[in-house]
mmCIF file with all atom_site columns, C-alpha atoms in Angstrom:
data_model
loop_
_atom_site.group_PDB
_atom_site.id
_atom_site.type_symbol
_atom_site.label_atom_id
_atom_site.label_alt_id
_atom_site.label_comp_id
_atom_site.label_asym_id
_atom_site.label_entity_id
_atom_site.label_seq_id
_atom_site.pdbx_PDB_ins_code
_atom_site.Cartn_x
_atom_site.Cartn_y
_atom_site.Cartn_z
_atom_site.occupancy
_atom_site.B_iso_or_equiv
_atom_site.pdbx_formal_charge
_atom_site.auth_seq_id
_atom_site.auth_comp_id
_atom_site.auth_asym_id
_atom_site.auth_atom_id
_atom_site.pdbx_PDB_model_num
ATOM 1   C CA . MET A 1 1   ? -110.654 121.499 48.504 1.00 0.00 ? 651 MET A CA 1
ATOM 2   C CA . ARG A 1 2   ? -108.515 122.869 51.306 1.00 0.00 ? 652 ARG A CA 1
ATOM 3   C CA . GLU A 1 3   ? -109.403 124.981 54.296 1.00 0.00 ? 653 GLU A CA 1
ATOM 4   C CA . LEU A 1 4   ? -108.704 128.703 54.010 1.00 0.00 ? 654 LEU A CA 1
ATOM 5   C CA . THR A 1 5   ? -106.795 130.822 56.493 1.00 0.00 ? 655 THR A CA 1
ATOM 6   C CA . ARG A 1 6   ? -108.605 133.772 58.028 1.00 0.00 ? 656 ARG A CA 1
ATOM 7   C CA . ALA A 1 7   ? -106.871 136.227 55.664 1.00 0.00 ? 657 ALA A CA 1
ATOM 8   C CA . GLU A 1 8   ? -107.644 134.052 52.628 1.00 0.00 ? 658 GLU A CA 1
ATOM 9   C CA . GLU A 1 9   ? -111.261 133.729 53.652 1.00 0.00 ? 659 GLU A CA 1
ATOM 10  C CA . GLN A 1 10  ? -111.558 137.503 54.125 1.00 0.00 ? 660 GLN A CA 1
ATOM 11  C CA . ILE A 1 11  ? -110.361 138.045 50.559 1.00 0.00 ? 661 ILE A CA 1
ATOM 12  C CA . MET A 1 12  ? -112.624 135.301 49.210 1.00 0.00 ? 662 MET A CA 1
ATOM 13  C CA . GLN A 1 13  ? -115.624 136.920 50.950 1.00 0.00 ? 663 GLN A CA 1
ATOM 14  C CA . ILE A 1 14  ? -114.806 140.153 49.103 1.00 0.00 ? 664 ILE A CA 1
ATOM 15  C CA . LEU A 1 15  ? -114.342 138.377 45.754 1.00 0.00 ? 665 LEU A CA 1
ATOM 16  C CA . TRP A 1 16  ? -117.628 136.497 46.199 1.00 0.00 ? 666 TRP A CA 1
ATOM 17  C CA . ASP A 1 17  ? -119.286 139.838 46.889 1.00 0.00 ? 667 ASP A CA 1
ATOM 18  C CA . ILE A 1 18  ? -117.770 141.819 44.000 1.00 0.00 ? 668 ILE A CA 1
ATOM 19  C CA . GLU A 1 19  ? -117.548 138.780 41.634 1.00 0.00 ? 669 GLU A CA 1
ATOM 20  C CA . LYS A 1 20  ? -114.309 139.986 40.019 1.00 0.00 ? 670 LYS A CA 1
ATOM 21  C CA . GLY A 1 21  ? -111.732 142.640 40.672 1.00 0.00 ? 671 GLY A CA 1
ATOM 22  C CA . PHE A 1 22  ? -108.174 143.824 40.713 1.00 0.00 ? 672 PHE A CA 1
ATOM 23  C CA . VAL A 1 23  ? -106.084 143.819 43.898 1.00 0.00 ? 673 VAL A CA 1
ATOM 24  C CA . LYS A 1 24  ? -106.882 147.531 44.368 1.00 0.00 ? 674 LYS A CA 1
ATOM 25  C CA . ASP A 1 25  ? -110.622 146.713 44.251 1.00 0.00 ? 675 ASP A CA 1
ATOM 26  C CA . ILE A 1 26  ? -110.196 144.056 46.935 1.00 0.00 ? 676 ILE A CA 1
ATOM 27  C CA . LEU A 1 27  ? -108.127 146.429 49.052 1.00 0.00 ? 677 LEU A CA 1
ATOM 28  C CA . GLU A 1 28  ? -110.813 149.132 48.807 1.00 0.00 ? 678 GLU A CA 1
ATOM 29  C CA . LYS A 1 29  ? -113.382 146.761 50.338 1.00 0.00 ? 679 LYS A CA 1
ATOM 30  C CA . MET A 1 30  ? -111.167 145.815 53.284 1.00 0.00 ? 680 MET A CA 1
ATOM 31  C CA . SER A 1 31  ? -111.696 147.411 56.661 1.00 0.00 ? 681 SER A CA 1
ATOM 32  C CA . GLU A 1 32  ? -109.121 149.480 58.528 1.00 0.00 ? 682 GLU A CA 1
ATOM 33  C CA . PRO A 1 33  ? -106.336 148.928 59.212 1.00 0.00 ? 683 PRO A CA 1
ATOM 34  C CA . LYS A 1 34  ? -105.857 147.857 55.603 1.00 0.00 ? 684 LYS A CA 1
ATOM 35  C CA . PRO A 1 35  ? -102.990 145.495 54.810 1.00 0.00 ? 685 PRO A CA 1
ATOM 36  C CA . ALA A 1 36  ? -100.318 146.476 52.311 1.00 0.00 ? 686 ALA A CA 1
ATOM 37  C CA . TYR A 1 37  ? -101.076 146.095 48.602 1.00 0.00 ? 687 TYR A CA 1
ATOM 38  C CA . ASN A 1 38  ? -98.302  143.469 48.291 1.00 0.00 ? 688 ASN A CA 1
ATOM 39  C CA . THR A 1 39  ? -99.811  141.444 51.123 1.00 0.00 ? 689 THR A CA 1
ATOM 40  C CA . VAL A 1 40  ? -103.202 141.282 49.394 1.00 0.00 ? 690 VAL A CA 1
ATOM 41  C CA . SER A 1 41  ? -101.528 140.477 46.087 1.00 0.00 ? 691 SER A CA 1
ATOM 42  C CA . THR A 1 42  ? -99.607  137.601 47.680 1.00 0.00 ? 692 THR A CA 1
ATOM 43  C CA . ILE A 1 43  ? -102.722 136.168 49.322 1.00 0.00 ? 693 ILE A CA 1
ATOM 44  C CA . VAL A 1 44  ? -104.656 136.339 46.045 1.00 0.00 ? 694 VAL A CA 1
ATOM 45  C CA . ARG A 1 45  ? -101.860 134.440 44.277 1.00 0.00 ? 695 ARG A CA 1
ATOM 46  C CA . ILE A 1 46  ? -101.940 131.812 47.054 1.00 0.00 ? 696 ILE A CA 1
ATOM 47  C CA . LEU A 1 47  ? -105.706 131.497 46.528 1.00 0.00 ? 697 LEU A CA 1
ATOM 48  C CA . GLU A 1 48  ? -105.038 130.995 42.842 1.00 0.00 ? 698 GLU A CA 1
ATOM 49  C CA . ARG A 1 49  ? -102.502 128.211 43.564 1.00 0.00 ? 699 ARG A CA 1
ATOM 50  C CA . LYS A 1 50  ? -105.036 126.579 45.899 1.00 0.00 ? 700 LYS A CA 1
ATOM 51  C CA . GLY A 1 51  ? -107.605 126.597 43.080 1.00 0.00 ? 701 GLY A CA 1
ATOM 52  C CA . PHE A 1 52  ? -110.044 129.121 44.565 1.00 0.00 ? 702 PHE A CA 1
ATOM 53  C CA . VAL A 1 53  ? -109.530 131.965 42.093 1.00 0.00 ? 703 VAL A CA 1
ATOM 54  C CA . ASN A 1 54  ? -108.366 132.500 38.551 1.00 0.00 ? 704 ASN A CA 1
ATOM 55  C CA . HIS A 1 55  ? -107.427 135.644 36.675 1.00 0.00 ? 705 HIS A CA 1
ATOM 56  C CA . LYS A 1 56  ? -107.676 137.414 33.383 1.00 0.00 ? 706 LYS A CA 1
ATOM 57  C CA . ALA A 1 57  ? -104.532 139.288 32.384 1.00 0.00 ? 707 ALA A CA 1
ATOM 58  C CA . TYR A 1 58  ? -104.601 142.834 31.012 1.00 0.00 ? 708 TYR A CA 1
ATOM 59  C CA . GLY A 1 59  ? -100.931 143.444 30.308 1.00 0.00 ? 709 GLY A CA 1
ATOM 60  C CA . LYS A 1 60  ? -99.252  143.391 33.712 1.00 0.00 ? 710 LYS A CA 1
ATOM 61  C CA . SER A 1 61  ? -102.560 143.789 35.587 1.00 0.00 ? 711 SER A CA 1
ATOM 62  C CA . HIS A 1 62  ? -104.642 140.824 36.664 1.00 0.00 ? 712 HIS A CA 1
ATOM 63  C CA . GLU A 1 63  ? -108.378 140.792 37.280 1.00 0.00 ? 713 GLU A CA 1
ATOM 64  C CA . TYR A 1 64  ? -109.236 138.010 39.738 1.00 0.00 ? 714 TYR A CA 1
ATOM 65  C CA . PHE A 1 65  ? -112.475 136.080 40.033 1.00 0.00 ? 715 PHE A CA 1
ATOM 66  C CA . PRO A 1 66  ? -113.609 133.147 42.200 1.00 0.00 ? 716 PRO A CA 1
ATOM 67  C CA . ILE A 1 67  ? -113.836 129.683 40.662 1.00 0.00 ? 717 ILE A CA 1
ATOM 68  C CA . VAL A 1 68  ? -115.108 128.096 43.886 1.00 0.00 ? 718 VAL A CA 1
ATOM 69  C CA . SER A 1 69  ? -118.537 129.377 44.845 1.00 0.00 ? 719 SER A CA 1
ATOM 70  C CA . LYS A 1 70  ? -119.433 130.581 48.306 1.00 0.00 ? 720 LYS A CA 1
ATOM 71  C CA . ASP A 1 71  ? -121.966 127.746 48.606 1.00 0.00 ? 721 ASP A CA 1
ATOM 72  C CA . GLU A 1 72  ? -119.338 125.142 47.684 1.00 0.00 ? 722 GLU A CA 1
ATOM 73  C CA . TYR A 1 73  ? -116.957 126.445 50.339 1.00 0.00 ? 723 TYR A CA 1
ATOM 74  C CA . ARG A 1 74  ? -119.748 126.810 52.894 1.00 0.00 ? 724 ARG A CA 1
ATOM 75  C CA . SER A 1 75  ? -120.722 123.160 52.379 1.00 0.00 ? 725 SER A CA 1
ATOM 76  C CA . PHE A 1 76  ? -117.079 122.061 52.671 1.00 0.00 ? 726 PHE A CA 1
ATOM 77  C CA . SER A 1 77  ? -116.599 124.094 55.879 1.00 0.00 ? 727 SER A CA 1
ATOM 78  C CA . ILE A 1 78  ? -119.740 122.785 57.538 1.00 0.00 ? 728 ILE A CA 1
ATOM 79  C CA . LYS A 1 79  ? -118.837 119.178 56.688 1.00 0.00 ? 729 LYS A CA 1
ATOM 80  C CA . ASN A 1 80  ? -115.392 119.746 58.230 1.00 0.00 ? 730 ASN A CA 1
ATOM 81  C CA . LEU A 1 81  ? -116.923 121.337 61.327 1.00 0.00 ? 731 LEU A CA 1
ATOM 82  C CA . LEU A 1 82  ? -119.361 118.469 61.745 1.00 0.00 ? 732 LEU A CA 1
ATOM 83  C CA . ALA A 1 83  ? -116.689 115.818 61.182 1.00 0.00 ? 733 ALA A CA 1
ATOM 84  C CA . GLY A 1 84  ? -114.118 117.484 63.429 1.00 0.00 ? 734 GLY A CA 1
ATOM 85  C CA . TYR A 1 85  ? -116.282 118.456 66.384 1.00 0.00 ? 735 TYR A CA 1
ATOM 86  C CA . PHE A 1 86  ? -119.628 116.664 66.215 1.00 0.00 ? 736 PHE A CA 1
ATOM 87  C CA . SER A 1 87  ? -118.879 113.158 64.856 1.00 0.00 ? 737 SER A CA 1
ATOM 88  C CA . GLY A 1 88  ? -120.534 114.154 61.582 1.00 0.00 ? 738 GLY A CA 1
ATOM 89  C CA . SER A 1 89  ? -123.875 114.695 63.300 1.00 0.00 ? 739 SER A CA 1
ATOM 90  C CA . PHE A 1 90  ? -125.976 117.776 62.612 1.00 0.00 ? 740 PHE A CA 1
ATOM 91  C CA . ALA A 1 91  ? -128.151 116.784 65.597 1.00 0.00 ? 741 ALA A CA 1
ATOM 92  C CA . LYS A 1 92  ? -125.105 117.042 67.900 1.00 0.00 ? 742 LYS A CA 1
ATOM 93  C CA . LEU A 1 93  ? -124.298 120.464 66.451 1.00 0.00 ? 743 LEU A CA 1
ATOM 94  C CA . ALA A 1 94  ? -127.878 121.651 66.986 1.00 0.00 ? 744 ALA A CA 1
ATOM 95  C CA . SER A 1 95  ? -127.885 120.242 70.517 1.00 0.00 ? 745 SER A CA 1
ATOM 96  C CA . PHE A 1 96  ? -124.599 121.968 71.324 1.00 0.00 ? 746 PHE A CA 1
ATOM 97  C CA . HIS A 1 97  ? -125.884 125.269 69.942 1.00 0.00 ? 747 HIS A CA 1
ATOM 98  C CA . ALA A 1 98  ? -129.151 124.948 71.867 1.00 0.00 ? 748 ALA A CA 1
ATOM 99  C CA . LYS A 1 99  ? -127.302 124.334 75.136 1.00 0.00 ? 749 LYS A CA 1
ATOM 100 C CA . ASP A 1 100 ? -124.669 126.991 74.473 1.00 0.00 ? 750 ASP A CA 1
ATOM 101 C CA . LYS A 1 101 ? -127.249 129.683 73.669 1.00 0.00 ? 751 LYS A CA 1
ATOM 102 C CA . ASN A 1 102 ? -129.749 128.379 76.228 1.00 0.00 ? 752 ASN A CA 1
ATOM 103 C CA . LEU A 1 103 ? -132.440 128.172 73.543 1.00 0.00 ? 753 LEU A CA 1
ATOM 104 C CA . ALA A 1 104 ? -136.040 127.444 74.410 1.00 0.00 ? 754 ALA A CA 1
ATOM 105 C CA . VAL A 1 105 ? -137.628 124.273 73.041 1.00 0.00 ? 755 VAL A CA 1
ATOM 106 C CA . LYS A 1 106 ? -139.793 126.450 70.786 1.00 0.00 ? 756 LYS A CA 1
ATOM 107 C CA . ASP A 1 107 ? -136.649 127.949 69.200 1.00 0.00 ? 757 ASP A CA 1
ATOM 108 C CA . VAL A 1 108 ? -135.107 124.516 68.626 1.00 0.00 ? 758 VAL A CA 1
ATOM 109 C CA . GLU A 1 109 ? -138.335 123.320 67.014 1.00 0.00 ? 759 GLU A CA 1
ATOM 110 C CA . LYS A 1 110 ? -138.297 126.353 64.732 1.00 0.00 ? 760 LYS A CA 1
ATOM 111 C CA . ILE A 1 111 ? -134.736 125.528 63.645 1.00 0.00 ? 761 ILE A CA 1
ATOM 112 C CA . MET A 1 112 ? -135.687 121.918 62.953 1.00 0.00 ? 762 MET A CA 1
ATOM 113 C CA . ASP A 1 113 ? -138.739 123.035 60.936 1.00 0.00 ? 763 ASP A CA 1
ATOM 114 C CA . GLU A 1 114 ? -136.472 125.220 58.795 1.00 0.00 ? 764 GLU A CA 1
ATOM 115 C CA . VAL A 1 115 ? -134.095 122.305 58.237 1.00 0.00 ? 765 VAL A CA 1
ATOM 116 C CA . LYS A 1 116 ? -136.978 120.021 57.260 1.00 0.00 ? 766 LYS A CA 1
ATOM 117 C CA . GLY A 1 117 ? -138.270 122.663 54.841 1.00 0.00 ? 767 GLY A CA 1
ATOM 118 C CA . ASP A 1 118 ? -134.825 123.023 53.264 1.00 0.00 ? 768 ASP A CA 1
ATOM 119 C CA . LEU A 1 119 ? -134.508 119.257 52.867 1.00 0.00 ? 769 LEU A CA 1
ATOM 120 C CA . LYS A 1 120 ? -137.808 119.090 50.996 1.00 0.00 ? 770 LYS A CA 1
ATOM 121 C CA . LYS A 1 121 ? -136.548 121.633 48.438 1.00 0.00 ? 771 LYS A CA 1
#
């Protein structure tokens, strides 16, 4: 799996939300100022080449749908973040976040309790 650009990720977020759609459907969900139709179409085709989406053809029209789930990409992104900035350590990430946001010990404990609960599932 490869990292997405900001524009690619924006389109993937829309496709994950709507599950499938034509370029016009993606464009409708984008905020102002909206890019040109051809720009969105090009980005969707790039996502297809990268293996993130596939399509079903209806004549000359293509309906696109994600083949990489949001959870799969989320996991990939977090692993990259941890590896690139925190030596692969979730504890270092949590520590950085706690210092950066000036979190109270009680808040950090709450985060760790949630992580422990998720690990048990």
